[in-house]
């Protein structure tokens, strides 16, 4: 639990003996000023002390470690919940834009074969407040670093957001309504949980949707993404079409480029055949090394091949961008979040030549 599991009404109930304006002061303190209870110095001392002692207003996390990469522009926090679960949150700054990558679950049950979070298995669902508090931690840091307002939130950390739909959606609403982040700056990434995509399609708050595709035929996708056996590509595409039709928003497809597995011209043609009718944008991410991926012989595509993929897609009428590889040296890049200090060692042991 986190103090951000309490919205305005719950705070009012907790502080029912205080006048309404005090409740508003506390609410604004938490959500607008991003303050800890002890920092609310405009409140009477007695109330501040009471807030500091209330178990439901405690912080959700103990900060176990902070790692820094990319000359200070990528930060990764290892956070521990009160019941001892570890999650990771990554803040990235690129030129004048900041993006925080937050976790939606401790671990992940989806078991994708190239992802460290999948290797680590499922811990538990995060509460809405635990998801929001990661954003608050990042926004506070942006402020203290003088990086300006936090720009974007991507639910691309540990876990599958649409397998924790209620909490994720409550968190997204709080980010928008209470933290003041525009919906177009919020992105949910899914491995293809079809019922979740359909539910998103019915929402009026229009966040961005990224679908982690990685393969454009069921044979290969069954191997890379076990969930494909439950929700095969045709079903995922149908749900994407429904999302596009009802929201009018462009979907993006995430594609982790794996050497000789999904980076050939035939892969580009298959991907283009899915992306073009939807008007989807493709994000090409050179596969980041993980112990599980390495043990299966997966290697990231060479830069030249990623560029070729981009060019082949363009010839087929599909726009693709190449995602910058941020935070690799601190295992903060896509798919490397495992909340486990031994990951670096495991990776080095498996591939001594890797960076
Ligand atoms: N579970 C969600 C969101 C978290 S994973 C999802 O799968 O979409 C965030 C992104 O990192 C996804 O696009 C995922 O496919 C990608 N990813 C996972 N492992 C990776 C790796 N080893 N290298 C590059 N990208 C990876
Ligand atoms: Fe889970 Fe996403 Fe990793 Fe797959 S890629 S195991 S869905 S976090």
XYZ file of C-alpha atoms and ligand atoms in Angstrom:
389
model
C 0.000 0.000 0.000
C 0.999 3.562 -0.652
C -0.321 6.935 0.429
C -1.233 7.286 -3.251
C -3.799 4.518 -2.800
C -5.824 7.210 -1.068
C -7.670 9.591 -3.339
C -9.420 12.754 -2.204
C -12.391 10.895 -0.699
C -10.324 8.407 1.263
C -8.166 11.234 2.591
C -11.292 13.100 3.661
C -12.510 9.981 5.481
C -9.158 9.581 7.226
C -9.128 13.233 8.270
C -12.853 13.445 8.999
C -12.285 15.619 12.074
C -10.412 18.247 10.024
C -12.062 21.039 8.038
C -12.420 20.464 4.289
C -9.771 23.033 3.413
C -7.188 21.068 5.411
C -8.045 17.937 3.462
C -7.531 19.894 0.224
C -4.210 21.189 1.532
C -3.012 17.651 2.263
C -4.297 16.351 -1.070
C -2.594 19.156 -3.008
C 0.529 18.605 -0.933
C 0.747 14.963 -1.996
C -0.389 15.224 -5.606
C 0.516 18.736 -6.746
C 3.528 19.560 -4.602
C 4.711 15.936 -4.540
C 5.490 16.377 -0.864
C 6.124 13.876 1.920
C 3.911 14.377 5.003
C 6.821 15.878 6.956
C 7.372 18.472 4.220
C 3.892 19.958 4.547
C 5.156 22.805 6.680
C 2.089 24.945 6.024
C 0.081 22.543 8.225
C -0.120 22.800 12.006
C 2.578 20.739 13.673
C 0.087 18.381 15.337
C -1.564 17.506 12.042
C 1.783 16.990 10.361
C 2.851 14.648 13.137
C -0.417 12.754 12.774
C 0.115 12.397 9.014
C 3.663 11.180 9.538
C 2.488 8.480 11.924
C -0.533 7.231 9.938
C 0.366 3.798 8.495
C -1.850 4.328 5.434
C 0.068 7.530 4.583
C 3.485 5.901 4.613
C 5.569 5.604 1.486
C 5.089 2.297 -0.343
C 8.783 1.765 -0.912
C 12.153 1.600 0.678
C 14.743 2.769 -1.817
C 17.279 -0.061 -1.919
C 19.597 1.266 -4.615
C 19.993 3.876 -7.272
C 22.072 3.257 -10.402
C 23.141 5.910 -12.871
C 24.069 5.516 -16.525
C 24.364 7.489 -19.761
C 26.280 10.275 -17.989
C 23.567 10.924 -15.474
C 20.657 10.958 -17.883
C 19.365 7.455 -17.008
C 18.534 6.599 -13.407
C 17.271 3.266 -12.137
C 15.790 2.749 -8.693
C 15.481 -0.596 -7.020
C 12.493 -0.255 -4.704
C 11.265 -2.639 -2.040
C 7.631 -2.840 -0.972
C 6.653 -3.251 2.684
C 6.126 -6.985 2.086
C 9.601 -7.375 0.650
C 8.869 -7.435 -3.098
C 11.406 -5.694 -5.299
C 10.578 -3.654 -8.342
C 12.441 -1.266 -10.597
C 11.667 2.160 -12.006
C 13.754 3.909 -14.663
C 13.896 7.648 -15.355
C 15.414 8.762 -18.643
C 16.240 12.223 -19.897
C 16.709 12.844 -23.579
C 17.426 16.424 -24.621
C 14.715 18.390 -22.827
C 12.313 15.461 -22.500
C 11.976 13.130 -19.535
C 10.265 9.740 -19.478
C 9.704 7.425 -16.562
C 9.288 3.713 -17.144
C 7.207 2.267 -14.316
C 6.433 -1.268 -13.188
C 2.869 -2.555 -12.988
C 3.582 -5.868 -11.270
C 6.363 -7.312 -9.130
C 7.715 -9.772 -11.693
C 5.627 -11.076 -14.575
C 3.764 -14.294 -15.268
C 3.975 -14.112 -19.070
C 7.341 -15.833 -19.442
C 8.500 -14.234 -22.699
C 11.657 -16.061 -23.635
C 13.932 -13.028 -24.046
C 12.864 -10.968 -21.023
C 14.547 -10.904 -17.617
C 11.318 -9.965 -15.860
C 9.674 -13.020 -17.390
C 12.562 -15.211 -16.221
C 12.134 -13.969 -12.676
C 8.486 -15.096 -12.535
C 5.477 -13.476 -10.906
C 5.558 -11.887 -7.444
C 2.305 -9.996 -7.030
C 0.142 -7.271 -8.481
C 1.113 -3.705 -7.597
C -1.614 -1.497 -6.185
C -2.674 1.657 -8.019
C -0.902 3.743 -5.386
C 2.320 1.787 -5.810
C 2.208 2.534 -9.536
C 1.447 6.240 -8.978
C 4.151 6.579 -6.322
C 6.832 5.513 -8.833
C 5.735 8.428 -11.016
C 5.850 10.780 -8.026
C 9.402 9.643 -7.162
C 10.467 10.384 -10.737
C 8.666 13.730 -10.856
C 10.327 14.810 -7.604
C 13.699 13.888 -9.027
C 13.030 15.845 -12.235
C 12.292 18.816 -10.046
C 15.403 18.492 -7.874
C 17.605 17.966 -10.966
C 15.970 21.019 -12.570
C 14.895 18.919 -15.540
C 11.498 20.590 -15.659
C 8.174 18.812 -15.354
C 8.142 15.067 -15.851
C 7.161 14.571 -19.509
C 6.033 11.013 -20.223
C 5.028 7.903 -18.353
C 5.391 4.510 -20.017
C 4.059 1.360 -18.377
C 6.951 -0.636 -19.789
C 8.761 -1.618 -16.621
C 8.288 -4.922 -14.849
C 5.028 -6.723 -15.416
C 2.132 -6.889 -17.834
C -0.105 -3.848 -17.267
C -3.231 -5.357 -18.800
C -2.974 -8.372 -16.474
C -3.441 -5.843 -13.633
C -6.099 -3.812 -15.384
C -8.066 -2.290 -12.480
C -5.031 -1.005 -10.601
C -3.347 0.228 -13.779
C -6.427 2.078 -14.922
C -7.002 3.651 -11.495
C -3.344 4.735 -11.539
C -3.601 6.161 -15.061
C -6.650 8.191 -14.055
C -4.834 9.551 -11.001
C -1.788 10.474 -13.108
C -4.051 12.378 -15.462
C -6.513 13.977 -13.055
C -4.427 14.451 -9.928
C -0.811 14.687 -11.135
C -1.840 16.665 -14.220
C -0.205 14.498 -16.903
C -1.947 14.661 -20.290
C -3.309 11.329 -21.549
C -1.231 11.619 -24.737
C 1.871 11.491 -22.546
C 0.845 8.176 -20.980
C 1.574 4.865 -22.709
C 0.457 1.360 -21.819
C 2.514 -1.449 -23.313
C 1.008 -4.917 -23.577
C 2.224 -8.248 -24.808
C -1.245 -8.809 -26.279
C -3.800 -9.395 -23.512
C -6.811 -9.241 -25.830
C -9.588 -8.643 -23.249
C -7.522 -5.779 -21.818
C -7.053 -4.144 -25.237
C -10.817 -4.382 -25.778
C -11.491 -2.758 -22.408
C -9.050 0.040 -23.232
C -10.888 0.586 -26.502
C -14.002 1.488 -24.505
C -12.319 4.138 -22.337
C -12.775 7.828 -22.949
C -9.383 8.786 -21.528
C -7.227 8.075 -24.553
C -3.773 6.900 -23.612
C -1.244 5.531 -26.098
C -1.189 1.805 -26.695
C 1.962 -0.127 -27.589
C 1.671 -3.799 -28.485
C 4.792 -5.923 -28.112
C 4.609 -8.020 -31.251
C 8.140 -9.349 -31.962
C 6.843 -11.898 -34.462
C 4.254 -11.593 -37.211
C 3.427 -15.286 -37.599
C 2.003 -17.593 -34.950
C 4.706 -20.260 -35.206
C 7.478 -17.871 -34.200
C 5.336 -15.830 -31.819
C 4.260 -18.970 -29.946
C 7.944 -19.548 -29.186
C 8.853 -16.006 -28.204
C 5.666 -15.000 -26.403
C 3.850 -17.920 -24.721
C 0.671 -15.831 -24.345
C 0.292 -16.066 -28.125
C -1.007 -19.612 -27.693
C -3.963 -18.174 -25.792
C -4.419 -15.023 -27.870
C -3.006 -15.689 -31.335
C -2.112 -12.917 -33.746
C -5.486 -12.799 -35.517
C -7.218 -12.087 -32.203
C -4.618 -9.487 -31.207
C -5.004 -7.733 -34.575
C -8.788 -7.749 -34.307
C -8.573 -6.134 -30.846
C -6.083 -3.555 -32.205
C -8.463 -2.720 -35.025
C -11.289 -2.282 -32.512
C -9.046 0.006 -30.446
C -8.127 2.079 -33.476
C -11.698 2.313 -34.719
C -13.150 3.405 -31.404
C -10.374 5.747 -30.248
C -8.962 6.954 -33.575
C -5.520 6.600 -32.044
C -2.476 5.172 -33.733
C -1.087 2.010 -32.178
C 2.599 1.239 -32.043
C 4.122 -2.194 -32.387
C 7.229 -2.998 -30.383
C 9.720 -5.276 -32.087
C 12.785 -6.526 -30.199
C 15.210 -7.292 -33.036
C 16.774 -10.739 -32.640
C 19.561 -11.762 -35.010
C 18.379 -14.206 -37.682
C 15.144 -14.834 -35.758
C 12.950 -11.853 -36.654
C 15.242 -9.444 -38.506
C 15.185 -10.753 -42.099
C 13.455 -9.150 -45.056
C 10.756 -11.846 -44.895
C 10.066 -10.789 -41.281
C 9.779 -7.180 -42.409
C 7.226 -8.177 -45.087
C 5.121 -10.139 -42.597
C 5.259 -7.286 -40.085
C 4.356 -4.721 -42.731
C 1.318 -6.798 -43.711
C 0.023 -6.464 -40.130
C 1.084 -2.863 -39.470
C -0.015 -1.229 -42.739
C -3.779 -1.854 -42.567
C -3.799 -0.534 -38.984
C -1.614 2.461 -39.790
C 0.570 1.261 -36.905
C 3.977 2.705 -36.155
C 6.822 0.272 -35.421
C 9.443 0.715 -32.705
C 12.528 -1.351 -33.403
C 14.469 -2.201 -30.238
C 17.743 -4.089 -30.646
C 17.351 -7.033 -28.246
C 19.035 -6.367 -24.923
C 20.958 -9.251 -23.415
C 19.272 -11.236 -20.623
C 20.387 -14.534 -19.105
C 17.349 -16.411 -20.449
C 17.693 -14.920 -23.919
C 21.387 -15.751 -24.069
C 20.780 -19.323 -22.958
C 18.418 -19.719 -25.900
C 21.038 -18.323 -28.248
C 19.244 -15.009 -28.858
C 21.475 -12.137 -29.819
C 20.541 -8.562 -30.573
C 20.573 -7.681 -34.271
C 23.550 -5.716 -35.524
C 22.904 -2.024 -36.094
C 23.178 -2.500 -39.869
C 20.417 -5.118 -39.791
C 18.141 -2.915 -37.684
C 18.660 -0.151 -40.248
C 17.807 -2.609 -43.037
C 14.621 -3.628 -41.216
C 13.676 0.016 -40.971
C 14.316 0.530 -44.682
C 12.388 -2.611 -45.706
C 9.439 -1.492 -43.611
C 9.553 1.956 -45.189
C 9.496 0.429 -48.688
C 6.334 -1.393 -47.604
C 4.738 1.841 -46.417
C 5.352 1.427 -42.673
C 7.147 3.993 -40.524
C 9.568 2.651 -37.972
C 11.814 4.300 -35.426
C 14.809 2.741 -33.774
C 14.579 2.937 -30.002
C 17.692 4.242 -28.300
C 19.317 1.735 -26.045
C 19.341 3.458 -22.704
C 20.649 2.171 -19.413
C 22.169 -1.067 -20.663
C 25.218 -0.767 -18.409
C 22.952 -0.779 -15.341
C 20.459 -3.381 -16.633
C 17.837 -0.695 -16.966
C 17.118 -1.243 -20.657
C 13.946 -2.856 -22.040
C 13.526 -6.389 -20.808
C 16.444 -6.256 -18.395
C 14.509 -5.363 -15.268
C 14.678 -8.258 -12.888
C 15.167 -6.497 -9.529
C 18.004 -8.896 -8.965
C 21.573 -7.843 -8.332
C 22.976 -11.050 -9.740
C 21.678 -10.337 -13.212
C 24.783 -8.500 -14.323
C 26.973 -11.323 -13.093
C 24.784 -13.921 -14.774
C 24.940 -12.025 -18.026
C 28.703 -11.678 -17.913
C 29.069 -15.363 -17.161
C 26.836 -16.292 -20.083
C 28.407 -13.876 -22.539
C 31.829 -12.629 -21.450
C 32.137 -10.497 -24.545
C 28.915 -8.557 -23.992
C 29.173 -4.951 -22.792
N 4.722 -6.550 -20.356
C 4.624 -5.434 -21.221
C 5.398 -4.228 -20.766
C 6.732 -4.481 -20.127
S 7.980 -5.121 -21.184
C 5.033 -5.828 -22.625
O 5.583 -6.903 -22.811
O 4.762 -5.046 -23.518
C 8.472 -3.623 -22.028
C 9.023 -3.826 -23.409
O 10.332 -4.403 -23.368
C 8.182 -4.740 -24.269
O 8.013 -4.184 -25.553
C 9.020 -5.976 -24.306
O 8.722 -6.789 -25.376
C 10.403 -5.402 -24.363
N 11.457 -6.355 -24.052
C 11.416 -7.396 -23.208
N 12.611 -8.022 -23.165
C 13.433 -7.360 -24.006
C 14.814 -7.491 -24.362
N 15.575 -8.455 -23.845
N 15.331 -6.608 -25.242
C 14.572 -5.604 -25.753
N 13.275 -5.420 -25.443
C 12.702 -6.283 -24.573
Fe 6.240 -9.858 -19.053
Fe 6.484 -7.959 -20.942
Fe 8.635 -9.348 -20.048
Fe 6.811 -10.586 -21.553
S 8.126 -8.871 -22.198
S 7.741 -11.417 -19.682
S 4.952 -9.618 -20.858
S 7.376 -7.953 -18.865
